[in-house]
């Protein structure tokens, strides 16, 4: 199984960005197939042989199958054989990619999480031997069918990931589907089916990816532009926490908010203490991008803004030991807005005598009295 990073976007500009990619319009990619065992050394030997074969066919990006590191005999052995990302096996993969100047997709790596569980991790390594991205499997396979005596719980030994990664710009364009097909659905390359006469069922399939053709067909069939965003949308819940620099300033219309007043920062929004608190604990949440109205925000910005509001509300209620919150959006001068910027105002009622709290999410939330 070839498990590539997949991400959905509703921005048509992603298509046109193919014009500006720093890559040739054509490149060869290869997918490798073999039957892994519980011997990591033997599996690595096979991987090296398949990669050498693919490199000889001028492949610049090579995809390894799921569980290419090993397939253990049982759960206990699987946990014992797992490694962290800085372990010897991934280090070896990084060296292989760097030595051959190829991009390497490690389709399924048993990344050690703790003493009892692992991550099912997809790793993308560039031609400098640097890990460019990794995706930890989110949807774990848990199924119970008593009448068929089927009881499988992947979650017993695997920890689910917490986020979807954005597409990565590679020599073959942005990673998307998990099999090699052209824009019309025609199979370009396929590994043969398993045969008993083939030692370890080792094989590769090589195909040429033509991004110029892809761009041409996407222009002729602009499916993303046909999406009805007024009816449906696909949004990702992001959990990245951006480091707060107290020396930075953030635009709030024509005002500058010091970084020392900001207690939460995401990709699109930030939360900060109010200079004039209506009640103790009165804080503000605003988009990072200055816009006149809430209507001017993108779907991603709206989603991030309200997700931030809910998260801040939850933490503030816990800190101030209350169970009621007034969440108010002042959008436009007749809504009581004094600063011409889309601003979500979050008021905490019935609070202790604390002007505000400051916290940075780095695994531990620490609260500091500001007044």
Coordinates of C-alpha atoms in Angstrom, one line a residue:
X1 CA 0.0 0.0 0.0
X2 CA 1.4 3.4 -1.0
X3 CA 0.4 5.9 1.7
X4 CA 1.2 9.4 0.6
X5 CA 0.3 12.6 2.4
X6 CA -3.1 13.8 1.3
X7 CA -4.6 17.3 1.9
X8 CA -7.7 19.0 0.7
X9 CA -7.8 22.7 -0.1
X10 CA -10.6 24.9 -1.4
X11 CA -8.2 27.5 -2.8
X12 CA -8.1 27.5 -6.7
X13 CA -4.8 29.5 -6.5
X14 CA -3.1 26.3 -5.5
X15 CA -3.6 25.0 -9.0
X16 CA -2.1 28.0 -10.7
X17 CA 0.9 27.9 -8.4
X18 CA 2.2 24.9 -10.4
X19 CA 3.4 27.6 -12.8
X20 CA 5.8 28.9 -10.2
X21 CA 7.1 25.6 -8.8
X22 CA 10.9 25.4 -8.7
X23 CA 11.0 22.2 -10.7
X24 CA 11.1 20.9 -14.3
X25 CA 7.8 20.1 -16.0
X26 CA 8.6 16.4 -16.1
X27 CA 10.2 14.0 -13.6
X28 CA 10.2 10.3 -13.0
X29 CA 8.9 8.8 -9.8
X30 CA 9.1 5.1 -8.7
X31 CA 7.0 3.0 -6.3
X32 CA 8.7 0.1 -4.6
X33 CA 7.0 -3.1 -3.5
X34 CA 8.3 -6.0 -1.4
X35 CA 7.3 -8.2 1.5
X36 CA 8.9 -7.0 4.7
X37 CA 9.8 -9.3 7.6
X38 CA 10.8 -8.9 11.2
X39 CA 14.5 -8.4 10.1
X40 CA 15.2 -4.7 9.8
X41 CA 18.6 -5.4 8.3
X42 CA 17.3 -7.7 5.6
X43 CA 14.5 -5.2 4.8
X44 CA 17.0 -2.4 4.5
X45 CA 19.1 -4.4 2.1
X46 CA 16.1 -5.0 -0.1
X47 CA 15.2 -1.3 0.1
X48 CA 18.7 -0.3 -1.0
X49 CA 18.5 -2.7 -4.0
X50 CA 15.1 -1.3 -5.1
X51 CA 16.3 2.3 -4.7
X52 CA 19.4 1.6 -6.8
X53 CA 17.2 0.0 -9.5
X54 CA 15.0 3.0 -9.5
X55 CA 17.9 5.5 -9.6
X56 CA 19.3 3.7 -12.6
X57 CA 15.9 4.4 -14.3
X58 CA 16.4 8.1 -13.5
X59 CA 13.7 8.3 -10.8
X60 CA 14.0 11.5 -8.8
X61 CA 11.4 10.5 -6.2
X62 CA 10.9 7.1 -4.7
X63 CA 8.0 5.8 -2.6
X64 CA 8.5 2.9 -0.2
X65 CA 5.5 0.7 0.9
X66 CA 3.8 0.8 4.2
X67 CA 5.6 -1.0 7.0
X68 CA 8.8 -1.0 4.9
X69 CA 10.9 -0.9 8.1
X70 CA 9.5 -4.3 9.4
X71 CA 6.5 -6.5 10.0
X72 CA 6.8 -8.0 13.4
X73 CA 5.6 -11.4 14.6
X74 CA 3.4 -10.0 17.3
X75 CA 2.5 -6.8 19.1
X76 CA 5.2 -7.1 21.7
X77 CA 7.9 -7.5 19.1
X78 CA 6.5 -4.6 17.1
X79 CA 6.7 -2.3 20.1
X80 CA 10.2 -3.5 21.0
X81 CA 11.5 -3.0 17.4
X82 CA 10.2 0.6 17.1
X83 CA 12.5 3.5 16.9
X84 CA 12.3 7.3 17.3
X85 CA 12.8 9.6 14.3
X86 CA 16.4 10.2 15.2
X87 CA 17.1 6.4 15.4
X88 CA 19.5 4.4 13.2
X89 CA 17.0 3.4 10.6
X90 CA 15.6 6.8 9.7
X91 CA 19.2 8.1 9.8
X92 CA 20.1 5.4 7.2
X93 CA 17.1 6.4 5.0
X94 CA 18.2 10.1 5.2
X95 CA 21.8 9.1 4.2
X96 CA 20.4 7.1 1.2
X97 CA 18.3 10.0 0.0
X98 CA 21.3 12.4 0.3
X99 CA 23.8 10.0 -1.3
X100 CA 21.5 9.3 -4.3
X101 CA 20.1 12.9 -4.5
X102 CA 16.6 11.6 -4.5
X103 CA 13.4 12.3 -2.6
X104 CA 12.3 9.4 -0.5
X105 CA 8.8 8.7 0.8
X106 CA 8.9 6.2 3.7
X107 CA 5.4 4.9 3.5
X108 CA 4.9 3.6 7.0
X109 CA 7.4 3.8 9.8
X110 CA 6.9 2.5 13.3
X111 CA 7.8 5.6 15.3
X112 CA 8.2 5.0 19.0
X113 CA 5.8 7.1 21.0
X114 CA 6.3 5.7 24.5
X115 CA 7.0 2.3 26.1
X116 CA 3.6 0.9 25.1
X117 CA 2.6 2.6 21.8
X118 CA 3.9 3.7 18.5
X119 CA 2.9 6.1 15.7
X120 CA 2.2 4.8 12.2
X121 CA 4.2 7.5 10.6
X122 CA 4.7 8.6 7.0
X123 CA 8.0 10.4 6.4
X124 CA 9.0 12.5 3.5
X125 CA 12.8 13.0 3.1
X126 CA 14.3 15.4 0.5
X127 CA 17.4 15.0 -1.6
X128 CA 19.5 16.7 1.1
X129 CA 18.6 14.0 3.6
X130 CA 16.3 16.4 5.5
X131 CA 12.8 15.3 6.8
X132 CA 10.5 17.7 5.0
X133 CA 7.3 16.5 6.5
X134 CA 5.7 13.6 8.4
X135 CA 2.1 12.4 8.8
X136 CA 1.1 10.3 11.8
X137 CA -1.9 8.2 11.0
X138 CA -5.0 9.7 12.4
X139 CA -7.8 7.2 11.7
X140 CA -6.8 4.0 13.5
X141 CA -8.4 0.7 12.4
X142 CA -10.6 -0.5 15.3
X143 CA -13.3 -3.1 14.4
X144 CA -15.4 -5.6 16.2
X145 CA -17.5 -8.2 14.4
X146 CA -18.4 -10.8 17.0
X147 CA -20.4 -13.0 14.6
X148 CA -17.2 -13.4 12.4
X149 CA -14.9 -13.6 15.4
X150 CA -13.1 -10.4 14.3
X151 CA -11.7 -8.2 17.0
X152 CA -9.0 -5.8 15.9
X153 CA -7.9 -2.7 17.8
X154 CA -5.1 -0.8 16.2
X155 CA -5.4 1.7 19.0
X156 CA -4.2 -0.8 21.5
X157 CA -0.6 -0.4 20.2
X158 CA -0.8 2.7 18.0
X159 CA -1.3 6.3 19.1
X160 CA -3.3 8.4 16.6
X161 CA -1.9 11.6 15.1
X162 CA -3.2 15.0 16.0
X163 CA -3.1 17.0 12.7
X164 CA -3.2 16.9 8.9
X165 CA -0.1 18.2 7.3
X166 CA -0.3 20.7 4.3
X167 CA 0.9 19.5 0.8
X168 CA 4.6 19.5 0.2
X169 CA 6.2 21.0 -2.9
X170 CA 8.3 18.1 -4.4
X171 CA 10.0 17.5 -7.7
X172 CA 6.7 15.8 -8.7
X173 CA 4.5 18.7 -7.6
X174 CA 2.4 18.7 -4.5
X175 CA 1.8 15.3 -3.0
X176 CA -1.8 14.1 -3.4
X177 CA -3.1 10.7 -4.4
X178 CA -1.7 7.3 -3.2
X179 CA -1.4 5.6 -6.6
X180 CA 0.2 6.8 -9.9
X181 CA -2.5 7.9 -12.2
X182 CA -2.7 10.7 -14.8
X183 CA -5.3 13.4 -14.6
X184 CA -7.8 11.3 -16.6
X185 CA -7.5 8.4 -14.3
X186 CA -5.3 6.3 -16.6
X187 CA -2.8 4.1 -14.7
X188 CA 0.7 5.1 -15.6
X189 CA 2.6 2.4 -13.7
X190 CA 1.7 -0.6 -11.5
X191 CA 3.7 -3.1 -9.6
X192 CA 2.7 -6.7 -10.5
X193 CA 0.5 -8.8 -8.2
X194 CA 2.1 -11.1 -5.7
X195 CA 3.5 -14.3 -7.1
X196 CA 4.9 -17.3 -5.2
X197 CA 7.7 -17.7 -7.6
X198 CA 9.1 -14.2 -6.9
X199 CA 11.6 -13.9 -4.1
X200 CA 10.1 -11.6 -1.5
X201 CA 7.9 -10.2 -4.2
X202 CA 10.3 -7.4 -4.9
X203 CA 9.5 -5.0 -7.8
X204 CA 9.4 -1.3 -8.7
X205 CA 7.2 0.7 -11.0
X206 CA 8.4 3.9 -12.7
X207 CA 6.3 6.6 -14.3
X208 CA 6.9 10.0 -15.6
X209 CA 5.0 12.9 -14.0
X210 CA 4.1 15.7 -16.4
X211 CA 3.1 18.7 -14.4
X212 CA 2.6 20.8 -17.6
X213 CA 0.0 18.3 -18.7
X214 CA -1.5 18.4 -15.2
X215 CA -1.8 22.2 -15.3
X216 CA -3.3 22.1 -18.8
X217 CA -6.0 19.6 -17.8
X218 CA -6.8 21.5 -14.6
X219 CA -7.2 24.6 -16.6
X220 CA -9.5 22.8 -19.0
X221 CA -11.4 21.1 -16.2
X222 CA -11.3 23.6 -13.2
X223 CA -13.1 21.5 -10.8
X224 CA -12.0 23.4 -7.7
X225 CA -13.4 26.6 -9.2
X226 CA -16.8 24.8 -9.5
X227 CA -17.1 24.1 -5.8
X228 CA -20.2 25.6 -4.2
X229 CA -18.7 27.1 -1.0
X230 CA -22.1 28.6 -0.3
X231 CA -23.4 25.0 0.2
X232 CA -20.4 23.1 1.7
X233 CA -16.8 23.5 2.7
X234 CA -13.9 21.4 3.9
X235 CA -11.9 23.0 6.7
X236 CA -9.0 21.6 8.8
X237 CA -8.8 22.1 12.5
X238 CA -5.2 23.2 13.0
X239 CA -3.4 22.9 16.3
X240 CA -0.1 24.6 15.5
X241 CA 0.9 26.9 18.2
X242 CA 3.1 29.8 17.0
X243 CA 5.9 30.9 19.3
X244 CA 5.2 34.3 20.9
X245 CA 8.0 36.9 20.7
X246 CA 7.5 39.6 23.3
X247 CA 9.6 42.0 21.2
X248 CA 7.2 41.7 18.2
X249 CA 4.2 44.0 17.6
X250 CA 0.9 43.0 16.0
X251 CA -1.4 45.3 13.9
X252 CA -4.8 46.0 15.4
X253 CA -6.2 48.4 12.8
X254 CA -4.0 51.5 13.2
X255 CA -2.9 50.4 16.7
X256 CA 0.2 48.3 17.6
X257 CA -0.2 45.5 20.1
X258 CA 3.1 44.7 21.9
X259 CA 4.0 41.0 21.9
X260 CA 4.2 41.1 25.7
X261 CA 0.4 41.6 25.8
X262 CA -0.3 38.6 23.5
X263 CA -1.0 35.3 25.3
X264 CA -1.9 33.1 22.3
X265 CA -0.9 33.1 18.7
X266 CA -2.0 30.8 15.9
X267 CA -1.5 30.9 12.2
X268 CA -4.4 33.4 11.6
X269 CA -5.4 34.8 14.9
X270 CA -4.1 36.1 18.2
X271 CA -5.5 36.8 21.7
X272 CA -4.3 39.6 23.9
X273 CA -5.2 41.5 27.1
X274 CA -7.5 44.5 26.9
X275 CA -6.2 48.0 27.9
X276 CA -9.5 48.8 29.5
X277 CA -11.2 45.8 30.9
X278 CA -15.0 46.1 31.3
X279 CA -14.8 43.3 33.8
X280 CA -11.8 41.3 35.2
X281 CA -10.6 38.8 32.6
X282 CA -11.9 40.8 29.6
X283 CA -9.7 39.8 26.6
X284 CA -9.7 40.4 22.9
X285 CA -9.2 38.0 20.0
X286 CA -8.4 39.3 16.5
X287 CA -7.3 38.1 13.1
X288 CA -3.7 38.7 12.3
X289 CA -4.6 40.1 8.9
X290 CA -6.3 43.6 9.3
X291 CA -9.7 43.6 7.5
X292 CA -12.6 46.1 7.8
X293 CA -15.3 43.5 8.3
X294 CA -15.8 39.9 9.4
X295 CA -17.2 39.3 5.9
X296 CA -13.7 40.0 4.4
X297 CA -12.1 37.1 6.2
X298 CA -11.3 33.8 4.3
X299 CA -12.9 30.5 5.4
X300 CA -9.6 29.5 7.0
X301 CA -9.4 32.7 9.0
X302 CA -13.0 32.5 10.2
X303 CA -12.5 28.9 11.2
X304 CA -9.3 29.7 13.1
X305 CA -10.8 32.8 14.7
X306 CA -13.7 31.0 16.3
X307 CA -11.7 27.9 17.2
X308 CA -9.3 30.2 19.0
X309 CA -12.3 31.9 20.8
X310 CA -13.6 28.5 22.0
X311 CA -10.1 27.4 23.2
X312 CA -9.5 30.7 25.0
X313 CA -12.9 30.6 26.5
X314 CA -12.3 27.1 27.9
X315 CA -9.0 28.0 29.5
X316 CA -10.3 31.3 30.9
X317 CA -13.3 29.6 32.5
X318 CA -11.1 27.0 34.1
X319 CA -8.7 29.7 35.4
X320 CA -11.5 31.9 36.8
X321 CA -13.7 29.1 37.9
X322 CA -16.9 30.2 36.1
X323 CA -19.3 28.5 33.8
X324 CA -20.7 31.4 31.8
X325 CA -19.1 33.4 29.0
X326 CA -20.4 36.3 26.9
X327 CA -18.8 36.1 23.4
X328 CA -19.4 39.2 21.4
X329 CA -18.4 40.1 17.8
X330 CA -18.3 43.8 17.2
X331 CA -18.4 44.1 13.4
X332 CA -18.8 47.6 12.0
X333 CA -19.1 51.0 13.7
X334 CA -22.8 50.7 14.5
X335 CA -22.1 47.5 16.4
X336 CA -20.2 49.5 19.0
X337 CA -16.9 49.0 17.2
X338 CA -14.4 51.7 18.1
X339 CA -11.4 50.1 16.2
X340 CA -12.2 49.5 12.5
X341 CA -11.1 45.9 12.4
X342 CA -12.9 42.6 12.6
X343 CA -12.6 41.8 16.2
X344 CA -14.0 39.0 18.3
X345 CA -14.4 40.3 21.9
X346 CA -14.6 37.7 24.6
X347 CA -16.0 38.9 28.0
X348 CA -15.6 36.8 31.1
X349 CA -18.2 37.6 33.8
X350 CA -18.2 36.8 37.5
X351 CA -14.5 36.5 37.7
X352 CA -11.9 36.9 40.4
X353 CA -10.0 40.2 40.6
X354 CA -7.5 39.4 37.9
X355 CA -7.0 41.8 35.0
X356 CA -6.0 38.9 32.7
X357 CA -4.0 35.8 32.2
X358 CA -1.0 35.1 30.0
X359 CA -0.3 31.6 28.8
X360 CA 1.8 29.9 26.1
X361 CA 0.7 26.4 25.0
X362 CA 3.9 24.4 25.0
X363 CA 2.6 21.3 26.6
X364 CA 2.0 23.1 29.9
X365 CA -0.3 26.1 30.5
X366 CA 1.1 28.6 33.0
X367 CA -0.9 31.5 34.3
X368 CA 0.5 34.9 35.3
X369 CA -1.4 37.7 37.0
X370 CA -1.1 40.9 35.0
X371 CA -2.6 43.2 37.6

